[in-house]
Amino acid sequence: MLKVNLCGVKMRNPTMLAAGVLGITASSLNRVYHYGAGAVVTKSFSLEPNMGYKNPTIVEVPYGLINAMGLSNPGVESFKKELYKIEDKIPVVASIYGSSPREFVKVALDVHDLVDMIELNISCPHAMKGYGATIGQDPQLTFKVVEAVKEACEVPVAVKLTPNVTDIKEIALKAEEAGCDAITLINSLGPAMKIDLKTGKPILSNKFGGLSGPAIKPIAIRCVYEVYDVVDVPLIGVGGITDYKDVVEFLYAGARATQIGSAIFYRGLEVFKKICDDLKAFMKREGFKNINEMVGLAHE
């Protein structure tokens, strides 16, 4: 009932671990799957190691979190060692980033035979200049990165877009034109910040970060709804999912699968099984036989 086929990647349910959360080691990715996720997405990694920003890098705010990790990661060579240790049965998506099409391709070629899908992070709002949203806010740069990776790799390629643009449909259409197999909507909103009342200074060491959690869900739903109307590739919805009702909303808006991140902070890894159990019960009550029957229902 909950099974999903995403670009040929067979998932037992439509929930995925979102990039950036518990995705740095094989043991954590294996653990997430055993707690009920349908697939796992690694933390975004690059060609060379990146230390990221100094602590503090995350702060809780009403209805969400602001984080500025700075895309910290040990680099692709180190990450490959972890990918080898992920259990064979687990659908794995590698989230990668770079500063140019050539850099994206180098990282993708290093890991494409070890994963089931590649997700291009061109949308991080707190990345260094030349990375993340700097690319994803430019339709032509988006096209060049997606096209280059698609020409180099045989595995499906998803592209994760930023909501911090004038028209997300324009970016989505360019990504589709370049040949992407799926589109992930959305990355965190930003830049966002929180100021400490005692010191009068920004709490995060980078001052600004990306806002995630329930506060951004209505925007994520709108982005999925809009993009569904203009592209033919499957969509992956992410942003503020905490329970099965959120997943249903994303499916109705047009997503075929969903990613969960901040909810783990609030509800633990048990959130995956809870959402799937509740989603299955909802589908039985409403007479849905499979996930496909729910995708895009809000457009009918």
Coordinates of C-alpha atoms in Angstrom, one line a residue:
M1 CA 0.0 0.0 0.0
L2 CA 2.8 2.5 0.9
K3 CA 5.3 1.4 -1.7
V4 CA 6.7 4.0 -4.1
N5 CA 8.8 3.8 -7.3
L6 CA 10.8 7.0 -7.5
C7 CA 12.7 7.1 -10.8
G8 CA 13.2 3.4 -10.7
V9 CA 14.3 3.4 -7.0
K10 CA 11.9 1.1 -5.1
M11 CA 11.0 2.4 -1.7
R12 CA 8.9 0.6 0.9
N13 CA 7.1 3.9 1.8
P14 CA 7.2 7.5 0.8
T15 CA 9.4 8.8 3.6
M16 CA 13.0 9.6 3.3
L17 CA 15.7 11.0 5.6
A18 CA 16.4 14.6 4.5
A19 CA 20.0 15.7 3.7
G20 CA 21.9 17.2 6.6
V21 CA 20.4 15.1 9.4
L22 CA 22.2 12.0 10.8
G23 CA 23.6 11.4 7.3
I24 CA 27.3 11.5 8.0
T25 CA 28.1 7.8 8.8
A26 CA 26.9 4.4 7.5
S27 CA 25.8 3.4 11.0
S28 CA 23.5 6.4 11.4
L29 CA 22.0 5.9 7.9
N30 CA 21.5 2.2 8.5
R31 CA 19.8 3.0 11.8
V32 CA 17.4 5.5 10.2
Y33 CA 16.3 2.9 7.7
H34 CA 15.7 0.3 10.5
Y35 CA 13.5 2.9 12.3
G36 CA 11.2 2.9 9.3
A37 CA 12.4 5.3 6.6
G38 CA 11.8 4.3 3.0
A39 CA 15.1 5.7 1.8
V40 CA 18.0 7.7 3.2
V41 CA 19.8 10.8 1.9
T42 CA 23.3 11.5 3.0
K43 CA 24.6 14.8 4.4
S44 CA 25.7 17.0 1.5
F45 CA 29.4 16.4 0.7
S46 CA 31.9 18.0 -1.6
L47 CA 35.1 17.2 -3.5
E48 CA 37.4 18.4 -0.7
P49 CA 36.8 18.4 3.1
N50 CA 35.1 21.4 4.5
M51 CA 35.2 22.4 8.2
G52 CA 32.1 24.6 8.0
Y53 CA 31.3 27.3 10.5
K54 CA 32.3 27.4 14.2
N55 CA 29.8 26.7 16.9
P56 CA 27.1 27.6 17.7
T57 CA 25.6 26.4 14.4
I58 CA 22.0 25.7 15.4
V59 CA 19.4 27.5 17.4
E60 CA 15.7 26.7 18.1
V61 CA 13.1 29.2 17.4
P62 CA 9.3 29.0 17.6
Y63 CA 8.0 26.4 15.1
G64 CA 11.5 25.6 13.8
L65 CA 15.3 25.6 13.8
I66 CA 17.9 28.0 12.3
N67 CA 21.1 26.3 11.3
A68 CA 24.3 27.4 9.8
M69 CA 26.6 24.4 9.5
G70 CA 28.3 25.8 6.4
L71 CA 28.0 22.5 4.5
S72 CA 30.7 20.9 6.8
N73 CA 31.8 17.4 5.6
P74 CA 34.9 15.2 5.4
G75 CA 35.0 15.2 1.6
V76 CA 34.1 12.6 -1.0
E77 CA 37.0 10.2 -0.4
S78 CA 36.1 9.8 3.2
F79 CA 32.4 9.6 2.4
K80 CA 33.0 6.7 0.0
K81 CA 34.3 4.6 2.9
E82 CA 30.9 5.1 4.6
L83 CA 28.9 4.4 1.5
Y84 CA 30.5 1.0 1.2
K85 CA 29.2 0.1 4.7
I86 CA 25.6 0.9 4.1
E87 CA 23.4 -2.2 3.9
D88 CA 22.6 -3.4 0.4
K89 CA 18.8 -3.3 0.8
I90 CA 18.7 0.4 1.7
P91 CA 17.9 2.9 -1.1
V92 CA 20.6 5.5 -0.8
V93 CA 20.6 9.1 -2.2
A94 CA 23.9 10.9 -2.2
S95 CA 23.5 14.7 -1.6
I96 CA 26.4 16.5 -3.3
Y97 CA 27.5 20.1 -3.8
G98 CA 30.2 22.0 -5.6
S99 CA 31.0 25.5 -7.0
S100 CA 30.9 24.6 -10.7
P101 CA 29.5 22.0 -13.1
R102 CA 32.9 20.4 -13.3
E103 CA 33.2 20.1 -9.5
F104 CA 29.7 18.6 -9.3
V105 CA 30.6 16.0 -11.9
K106 CA 33.8 15.0 -10.2
V107 CA 32.0 14.3 -6.9
A108 CA 29.1 12.5 -8.7
L109 CA 31.5 10.2 -10.7
D110 CA 33.2 9.3 -7.4
V111 CA 30.0 7.9 -5.9
H112 CA 27.4 7.2 -8.6
D113 CA 28.1 3.5 -8.6
L114 CA 27.6 3.3 -4.8
V115 CA 24.2 4.9 -4.6
D116 CA 20.7 4.7 -6.1
M117 CA 20.3 8.4 -6.8
I118 CA 22.2 11.6 -6.6
E119 CA 20.6 14.8 -5.2
L120 CA 22.2 18.1 -6.3
N121 CA 22.3 20.6 -3.5
I122 CA 22.2 24.0 -5.3
S123 CA 20.0 25.5 -2.6
C124 CA 21.7 25.8 0.8
P125 CA 21.0 29.4 2.1
H126 CA 24.0 29.5 4.4
A127 CA 26.6 28.1 2.0
M128 CA 29.8 30.0 1.2
K129 CA 29.7 32.4 -1.7
G130 CA 29.7 30.5 -5.0
Y131 CA 27.9 27.4 -3.5
G132 CA 24.4 26.4 -2.6
A133 CA 21.6 29.0 -3.3
T134 CA 24.0 31.1 -5.3
I135 CA 23.7 28.5 -8.0
G136 CA 20.1 27.6 -7.5
Q137 CA 18.9 31.2 -7.8
D138 CA 20.3 31.4 -11.3
P139 CA 18.3 29.5 -14.0
Q140 CA 21.3 29.2 -16.4
L141 CA 23.7 27.9 -13.7
T142 CA 21.1 25.5 -12.6
F143 CA 20.8 24.2 -16.2
K144 CA 24.6 23.8 -16.6
V145 CA 25.1 21.9 -13.3
V146 CA 22.2 19.5 -14.0
E147 CA 23.1 18.9 -17.6
A148 CA 26.7 18.2 -16.7
V149 CA 25.9 15.7 -14.0
K150 CA 23.2 14.0 -16.1
E151 CA 25.6 13.6 -19.0
A152 CA 28.2 12.0 -16.7
C153 CA 26.1 9.7 -14.6
E154 CA 23.7 6.8 -15.2
V155 CA 21.9 6.9 -11.9
P156 CA 18.8 9.1 -11.5
V157 CA 19.6 12.7 -10.6
A158 CA 17.3 14.9 -8.4
V159 CA 17.9 18.6 -7.9
K160 CA 17.0 20.3 -4.7
L161 CA 15.7 23.8 -5.2
T162 CA 15.6 26.9 -3.0
P163 CA 12.4 28.8 -2.3
N164 CA 14.4 32.0 -2.1
V165 CA 13.7 33.0 -5.7
T166 CA 11.2 35.2 -7.5
D167 CA 9.6 32.3 -9.4
I168 CA 10.5 28.7 -8.5
K169 CA 8.7 27.4 -11.5
E170 CA 11.3 29.1 -13.8
I171 CA 14.1 27.3 -12.0
A172 CA 12.2 24.0 -12.0
L173 CA 11.6 24.2 -15.7
K174 CA 15.3 24.8 -16.4
A175 CA 16.3 21.8 -14.3
E176 CA 13.8 19.7 -16.2
E177 CA 15.1 21.0 -19.5
A178 CA 18.6 20.0 -18.4
G179 CA 17.4 16.5 -17.9
C180 CA 16.9 16.0 -14.2
D181 CA 14.9 12.9 -13.2
A182 CA 13.3 14.4 -10.1
I183 CA 13.0 17.7 -8.2
T184 CA 13.2 18.1 -4.4
L185 CA 11.3 21.0 -2.9
I186 CA 12.4 22.8 -0.8
N187 CA 15.6 23.6 1.1
S188 CA 15.5 25.7 4.2
L189 CA 14.4 29.4 4.0
G190 CA 16.9 32.1 4.6
P191 CA 18.9 33.8 5.5
A192 CA 17.3 33.9 9.0
M193 CA 18.7 34.9 12.3
K194 CA 18.1 35.1 16.1
I195 CA 19.7 37.6 18.5
D196 CA 20.6 36.9 22.1
L197 CA 18.8 39.3 24.4
K198 CA 21.6 39.3 27.1
T199 CA 24.5 39.9 24.8
G200 CA 22.7 41.8 22.0
K201 CA 24.6 39.7 19.5
P202 CA 23.5 37.1 16.9
I203 CA 23.5 33.6 18.4
L204 CA 24.9 31.8 15.4
S205 CA 28.6 32.2 14.7
N206 CA 27.7 32.9 11.0
K207 CA 25.0 35.3 12.2
F208 CA 22.6 34.0 9.5
G209 CA 21.3 30.5 8.8
G210 CA 18.5 28.5 7.2
L211 CA 15.1 28.2 8.8
S212 CA 13.6 24.7 8.8
G213 CA 10.7 23.0 10.6
P214 CA 6.9 23.5 10.7
A215 CA 7.2 27.2 10.1
I216 CA 8.2 26.7 6.4
K217 CA 5.7 23.9 5.6
P218 CA 3.1 26.2 4.0
I219 CA 5.7 27.6 1.7
A220 CA 7.0 24.2 0.8
I221 CA 3.5 23.0 0.0
R222 CA 2.9 26.0 -2.2
C223 CA 6.2 25.4 -4.1
V224 CA 5.3 21.7 -4.7
Y225 CA 1.8 22.7 -5.9
E226 CA 3.2 25.3 -8.3
V227 CA 5.9 23.2 -9.7
Y228 CA 3.7 20.1 -10.2
D229 CA 1.6 22.1 -12.7
V230 CA 4.6 22.9 -15.0
V231 CA 6.9 19.8 -15.0
D232 CA 6.5 16.1 -15.7
V233 CA 9.3 14.7 -13.5
P234 CA 8.4 13.4 -10.0
L235 CA 8.6 15.7 -7.0
I236 CA 10.0 15.1 -3.6
G237 CA 8.5 17.3 -0.9
V238 CA 10.4 18.4 2.2
G239 CA 9.9 21.1 4.8
G240 CA 8.2 20.9 8.2
I241 CA 6.8 17.4 8.1
T242 CA 6.1 16.1 11.6
D243 CA 3.1 13.8 11.1
Y244 CA 1.1 11.8 8.5
K245 CA -1.2 14.8 7.8
D246 CA 1.8 16.8 6.6
V247 CA 2.8 13.9 4.3
V248 CA -0.8 13.7 2.9
E249 CA -0.7 17.5 2.2
F250 CA 2.5 17.1 0.2
L251 CA 1.2 14.1 -1.7
Y252 CA -2.0 16.0 -2.6
A253 CA 0.1 19.0 -3.7
G254 CA 2.0 16.8 -6.1
A255 CA 4.9 15.1 -4.3
R256 CA 5.6 11.4 -4.9
A257 CA 7.8 11.1 -1.9
T258 CA 8.7 13.2 1.2
Q259 CA 11.8 13.9 3.2
I260 CA 11.9 14.3 7.0
G261 CA 14.6 16.3 8.9
S262 CA 13.7 18.7 11.7
A263 CA 11.0 16.4 13.1
I264 CA 13.8 14.0 14.3
F265 CA 14.9 16.8 16.6
Y266 CA 11.4 17.0 18.1
R267 CA 10.1 13.4 17.9
G268 CA 13.2 11.1 17.5
L269 CA 13.7 8.5 14.9
E270 CA 10.4 6.9 15.9
V271 CA 8.8 9.6 13.7
F272 CA 9.2 7.5 10.6
K273 CA 7.3 4.4 11.8
K274 CA 4.6 6.6 13.4
I275 CA 4.0 8.5 10.2
C276 CA 3.9 5.4 8.1
D277 CA 1.5 3.6 10.5
D278 CA -0.8 6.6 10.6
L279 CA -0.6 7.2 6.9
K280 CA -1.6 3.6 6.2
A281 CA -4.6 3.9 8.6
F282 CA -5.6 7.1 6.8
M283 CA -5.4 5.5 3.4
K284 CA -7.6 2.6 4.5
R285 CA -10.2 5.0 6.0
E286 CA -10.3 7.1 2.9
G287 CA -10.3 4.2 0.4
F288 CA -6.9 4.8 -1.2
K289 CA -5.2 1.6 -2.5
N290 CA -1.8 3.1 -3.2
I291 CA 0.3 6.3 -2.9
N292 CA -0.2 7.1 -6.7
E293 CA -3.9 7.7 -6.1
M294 CA -3.0 10.5 -3.8
V295 CA -0.4 12.3 -5.8
G296 CA -1.7 15.6 -7.2
L297 CA -5.2 15.2 -5.9
A298 CA -5.4 18.9 -4.9
H299 CA -5.2 19.7 -8.6
E300 CA -8.3 17.8 -9.7

